Amino acid sequence: MLTQYMVVSALLIAIGATGVMIRRNFMIVLMSLEIMINGAGLLLITMSYYIGNVSGQVMFLFVAAVAASETAVGLAIAVMMYKRKKSVDINDFSILRK
């Protein structure tokens, strides 16, 4: 059972990493990051259950809260960039570096 959860979490992390590296749409990149975070969270919860310690589950609650705030900030940036550039392509976001 532990191995199956670890395989699923590794698949989630791999799918998320692939989405971040391949896609150019900012919204898809944000969703891929969320998939990666959820994969890592599943691994945290699984290992904490396996060890018998709830600290991993508590840590995931904090990670989920930070991920939610990161998504909110990312969506706000995407909305502002869409208003300005009429696009959510990652390459158009290079203006943020200046």
mmCIF file with all atom_site columns, C-alpha atoms in Angstrom:
data_model
loop_
_atom_site.group_PDB
_atom_site.id
_atom_site.type_symbol
_atom_site.label_atom_id
_atom_site.label_alt_id
_atom_site.label_comp_id
_atom_site.label_asym_id
_atom_site.label_entity_id
_atom_site.label_seq_id
_atom_site.pdbx_PDB_ins_code
_atom_site.Cartn_x
_atom_site.Cartn_y
_atom_site.Cartn_z
_atom_site.occupancy
_atom_site.B_iso_or_equiv
_atom_site.pdbx_formal_charge
_atom_site.auth_seq_id
_atom_site.auth_comp_id
_atom_site.auth_asym_id
_atom_site.auth_atom_id
_atom_site.pdbx_PDB_model_num
ATOM 1  C CA . MET A 1 1  ? 0.000  0.000  0.000   1.00 0.00 ? 1  MET A CA 1
ATOM 2  C CA . LEU A 1 2  ? 2.843  2.392  0.824   1.00 0.00 ? 2  LEU A CA 1
ATOM 3  C CA . THR A 1 3  ? 4.477  1.730  -2.522  1.00 0.00 ? 3  THR A CA 1
ATOM 4  C CA . GLN A 1 4  ? 1.288  2.552  -4.413  1.00 0.00 ? 4  GLN A CA 1
ATOM 5  C CA . TYR A 1 5  ? 0.943  5.917  -2.681  1.00 0.00 ? 5  TYR A CA 1
ATOM 6  C CA . MET A 1 6  ? 4.587  6.683  -3.362  1.00 0.00 ? 6  MET A CA 1
ATOM 7  C CA . VAL A 1 7  ? 4.163  5.812  -7.037  1.00 0.00 ? 7  VAL A CA 1
ATOM 8  C CA . VAL A 1 8  ? 1.093  8.039  -7.305  1.00 0.00 ? 8  VAL A CA 1
ATOM 9  C CA . SER A 1 9  ? 2.894  10.928 -5.624  1.00 0.00 ? 9  SER A CA 1
ATOM 10 C CA . ALA A 1 10 ? 5.913  10.465 -7.904  1.00 0.00 ? 10 ALA A CA 1
ATOM 11 C CA . LEU A 1 11 ? 3.597  10.460 -10.926 1.00 0.00 ? 11 LEU A CA 1
ATOM 12 C CA . LEU A 1 12 ? 1.910  13.653 -9.730  1.00 0.00 ? 12 LEU A CA 1
ATOM 13 C CA . ILE A 1 13 ? 5.266  15.342 -9.248  1.00 0.00 ? 13 ILE A CA 1
ATOM 14 C CA . ALA A 1 14 ? 6.465  14.156 -12.676 1.00 0.00 ? 14 ALA A CA 1
ATOM 15 C CA . ILE A 1 15 ? 3.264  15.323 -14.410 1.00 0.00 ? 15 ILE A CA 1
ATOM 16 C CA . GLY A 1 16 ? 3.538  18.699 -12.702 1.00 0.00 ? 16 GLY A CA 1
ATOM 17 C CA . ALA A 1 17 ? 7.208  19.092 -13.576 1.00 0.00 ? 17 ALA A CA 1
ATOM 18 C CA . THR A 1 18 ? 6.481  18.192 -17.184 1.00 0.00 ? 18 THR A CA 1
ATOM 19 C CA . GLY A 1 19 ? 3.708  20.772 -17.327 1.00 0.00 ? 19 GLY A CA 1
ATOM 20 C CA . VAL A 1 20 ? 5.977  23.474 -15.905 1.00 0.00 ? 20 VAL A CA 1
ATOM 21 C CA . MET A 1 21 ? 8.767  22.704 -18.347 1.00 0.00 ? 21 MET A CA 1
ATOM 22 C CA . ILE A 1 22 ? 6.722  22.195 -21.516 1.00 0.00 ? 22 ILE A CA 1
ATOM 23 C CA . ARG A 1 23 ? 3.778  24.570 -21.389 1.00 0.00 ? 23 ARG A CA 1
ATOM 24 C CA . ARG A 1 24 ? 3.985  28.322 -22.090 1.00 0.00 ? 24 ARG A CA 1
ATOM 25 C CA . ASN A 1 25 ? 0.551  29.247 -20.725 1.00 0.00 ? 25 ASN A CA 1
ATOM 26 C CA . PHE A 1 26 ? 0.884  30.827 -17.283 1.00 0.00 ? 26 PHE A CA 1
ATOM 27 C CA . MET A 1 27 ? -2.381 29.342 -16.041 1.00 0.00 ? 27 MET A CA 1
ATOM 28 C CA . ILE A 1 28 ? -1.270 25.831 -17.007 1.00 0.00 ? 28 ILE A CA 1
ATOM 29 C CA . VAL A 1 29 ? 2.065  26.433 -15.279 1.00 0.00 ? 29 VAL A CA 1
ATOM 30 C CA . LEU A 1 30 ? 0.230  27.464 -12.084 1.00 0.00 ? 30 LEU A CA 1
ATOM 31 C CA . MET A 1 31 ? -1.933 24.344 -12.240 1.00 0.00 ? 31 MET A CA 1
ATOM 32 C CA . SER A 1 32 ? 1.161  22.204 -12.814 1.00 0.00 ? 32 SER A CA 1
ATOM 33 C CA . LEU A 1 33 ? 2.786  23.729 -9.743  1.00 0.00 ? 33 LEU A CA 1
ATOM 34 C CA . GLU A 1 34 ? -0.305 22.868 -7.730  1.00 0.00 ? 34 GLU A CA 1
ATOM 35 C CA . ILE A 1 35 ? -0.144 19.283 -8.991  1.00 0.00 ? 35 ILE A CA 1
ATOM 36 C CA . MET A 1 36 ? 3.495  19.090 -7.891  1.00 0.00 ? 36 MET A CA 1
ATOM 37 C CA . ILE A 1 37 ? 2.650  20.494 -4.450  1.00 0.00 ? 37 ILE A CA 1
ATOM 38 C CA . ASN A 1 38 ? -0.197 18.012 -4.052  1.00 0.00 ? 38 ASN A CA 1
ATOM 39 C CA . GLY A 1 39 ? 2.119  15.169 -5.039  1.00 0.00 ? 39 GLY A CA 1
ATOM 40 C CA . ALA A 1 40 ? 4.614  16.231 -2.410  1.00 0.00 ? 40 ALA A CA 1
ATOM 41 C CA . GLY A 1 41 ? 1.775  16.593 0.085   1.00 0.00 ? 41 GLY A CA 1
ATOM 42 C CA . LEU A 1 42 ? 0.550  13.095 -0.646  1.00 0.00 ? 42 LEU A CA 1
ATOM 43 C CA . LEU A 1 43 ? 4.058  11.826 -0.020  1.00 0.00 ? 43 LEU A CA 1
ATOM 44 C CA . LEU A 1 44 ? 4.245  13.749 3.279   1.00 0.00 ? 44 LEU A CA 1
ATOM 45 C CA . ILE A 1 45 ? 0.911  12.387 4.454   1.00 0.00 ? 45 ILE A CA 1
ATOM 46 C CA . THR A 1 46 ? 1.757  8.853  3.370   1.00 0.00 ? 46 THR A CA 1
ATOM 47 C CA . MET A 1 47 ? 5.104  8.817  5.119   1.00 0.00 ? 47 MET A CA 1
ATOM 48 C CA . SER A 1 48 ? 3.697  10.346 8.289   1.00 0.00 ? 48 SER A CA 1
ATOM 49 C CA . TYR A 1 49 ? 0.978  7.690  8.338   1.00 0.00 ? 49 TYR A CA 1
ATOM 50 C CA . TYR A 1 50 ? 3.570  4.972  7.736   1.00 0.00 ? 50 TYR A CA 1
ATOM 51 C CA . ILE A 1 51 ? 5.820  6.227  10.505  1.00 0.00 ? 51 ILE A CA 1
ATOM 52 C CA . GLY A 1 52 ? 2.889  6.829  12.864  1.00 0.00 ? 52 GLY A CA 1
ATOM 53 C CA . ASN A 1 53 ? 3.647  10.486 13.447  1.00 0.00 ? 53 ASN A CA 1
ATOM 54 C CA . VAL A 1 54 ? 1.169  13.236 12.566  1.00 0.00 ? 54 VAL A CA 1
ATOM 55 C CA . SER A 1 55 ? 3.812  15.910 12.023  1.00 0.00 ? 55 SER A CA 1
ATOM 56 C CA . GLY A 1 56 ? 3.846  15.276 8.263   1.00 0.00 ? 56 GLY A CA 1
ATOM 57 C CA . GLN A 1 57 ? 0.104  15.806 8.067   1.00 0.00 ? 57 GLN A CA 1
ATOM 58 C CA . VAL A 1 58 ? 0.365  19.022 10.048  1.00 0.00 ? 58 VAL A CA 1
ATOM 59 C CA . MET A 1 59 ? 3.208  20.184 7.819   1.00 0.00 ? 59 MET A CA 1
ATOM 60 C CA . PHE A 1 60 ? 1.071  19.566 4.744   1.00 0.00 ? 60 PHE A CA 1
ATOM 61 C CA . LEU A 1 61 ? -1.621 21.837 6.185   1.00 0.00 ? 61 LEU A CA 1
ATOM 62 C CA . PHE A 1 62 ? 0.932  24.651 6.292   1.00 0.00 ? 62 PHE A CA 1
ATOM 63 C CA . VAL A 1 63 ? 2.181  23.770 2.800   1.00 0.00 ? 63 VAL A CA 1
ATOM 64 C CA . ALA A 1 64 ? -1.400 23.812 1.480   1.00 0.00 ? 64 ALA A CA 1
ATOM 65 C CA . ALA A 1 65 ? -1.987 27.232 3.036   1.00 0.00 ? 65 ALA A CA 1
ATOM 66 C CA . VAL A 1 66 ? 1.185  28.615 1.454   1.00 0.00 ? 66 VAL A CA 1
ATOM 67 C CA . ALA A 1 67 ? 0.238  27.018 -1.875  1.00 0.00 ? 67 ALA A CA 1
ATOM 68 C CA . ALA A 1 68 ? -3.184 28.657 -1.762  1.00 0.00 ? 68 ALA A CA 1
ATOM 69 C CA . SER A 1 69 ? -1.655 32.076 -1.148  1.00 0.00 ? 69 SER A CA 1
ATOM 70 C CA . GLU A 1 70 ? 0.914  31.456 -3.909  1.00 0.00 ? 70 GLU A CA 1
ATOM 71 C CA . THR A 1 71 ? -1.898 30.634 -6.304  1.00 0.00 ? 71 THR A CA 1
ATOM 72 C CA . ALA A 1 72 ? -3.805 33.764 -5.330  1.00 0.00 ? 72 ALA A CA 1
ATOM 73 C CA . VAL A 1 73 ? -0.758 35.944 -5.982  1.00 0.00 ? 73 VAL A CA 1
ATOM 74 C CA . GLY A 1 74 ? -0.061 34.110 -9.246  1.00 0.00 ? 74 GLY A CA 1
ATOM 75 C CA . LEU A 1 75 ? -3.626 34.578 -10.441 1.00 0.00 ? 75 LEU A CA 1
ATOM 76 C CA . ALA A 1 76 ? -3.487 38.276 -9.543  1.00 0.00 ? 76 ALA A CA 1
ATOM 77 C CA . ILE A 1 77 ? -0.302 38.631 -11.583 1.00 0.00 ? 77 ILE A CA 1
ATOM 78 C CA . ALA A 1 78 ? -1.906 36.732 -14.470 1.00 0.00 ? 78 ALA A CA 1
ATOM 79 C CA . VAL A 1 79 ? -4.969 39.003 -14.435 1.00 0.00 ? 79 VAL A CA 1
ATOM 80 C CA . MET A 1 80 ? -2.829 42.127 -14.422 1.00 0.00 ? 80 MET A CA 1
ATOM 81 C CA . MET A 1 81 ? -0.627 40.835 -17.233 1.00 0.00 ? 81 MET A CA 1
ATOM 82 C CA . TYR A 1 82 ? -3.672 39.847 -19.258 1.00 0.00 ? 82 TYR A CA 1
ATOM 83 C CA . LYS A 1 83 ? -5.101 43.332 -18.865 1.00 0.00 ? 83 LYS A CA 1
ATOM 84 C CA . ARG A 1 84 ? -1.821 44.791 -20.060 1.00 0.00 ? 84 ARG A CA 1
ATOM 85 C CA . LYS A 1 85 ? -0.676 42.351 -22.758 1.00 0.00 ? 85 LYS A CA 1
ATOM 86 C CA . LYS A 1 86 ? -3.904 40.473 -23.614 1.00 0.00 ? 86 LYS A CA 1
ATOM 87 C CA . SER A 1 87 ? -1.949 37.248 -23.265 1.00 0.00 ? 87 SER A CA 1
ATOM 88 C CA . VAL A 1 88 ? -0.946 34.787 -20.553 1.00 0.00 ? 88 VAL A CA 1
ATOM 89 C CA . ASP A 1 89 ? 2.081  33.462 -22.405 1.00 0.00 ? 89 ASP A CA 1
ATOM 90 C CA . ILE A 1 90 ? 5.157  33.036 -20.205 1.00 0.00 ? 90 ILE A CA 1
ATOM 91 C CA . ASN A 1 91 ? 7.368  34.813 -22.729 1.00 0.00 ? 91 ASN A CA 1
ATOM 92 C CA . ASP A 1 92 ? 5.288  37.978 -22.364 1.00 0.00 ? 92 ASP A CA 1
ATOM 93 C CA . PHE A 1 93 ? 5.995  37.987 -18.636 1.00 0.00 ? 93 PHE A CA 1
ATOM 94 C CA . SER A 1 94 ? 9.631  38.965 -19.168 1.00 0.00 ? 94 SER A CA 1
ATOM 95 C CA . ILE A 1 95 ? 8.531  42.565 -18.665 1.00 0.00 ? 95 ILE A CA 1
ATOM 96 C CA . LEU A 1 96 ? 8.316  41.761 -14.926 1.00 0.00 ? 96 LEU A CA 1
ATOM 97 C CA . ARG A 1 97 ? 12.115 41.470 -14.768 1.00 0.00 ? 97 ARG A CA 1
ATOM 98 C CA . LYS A 1 98 ? 12.601 45.156 -15.482 1.00 0.00 ? 98 LYS A CA 1
#
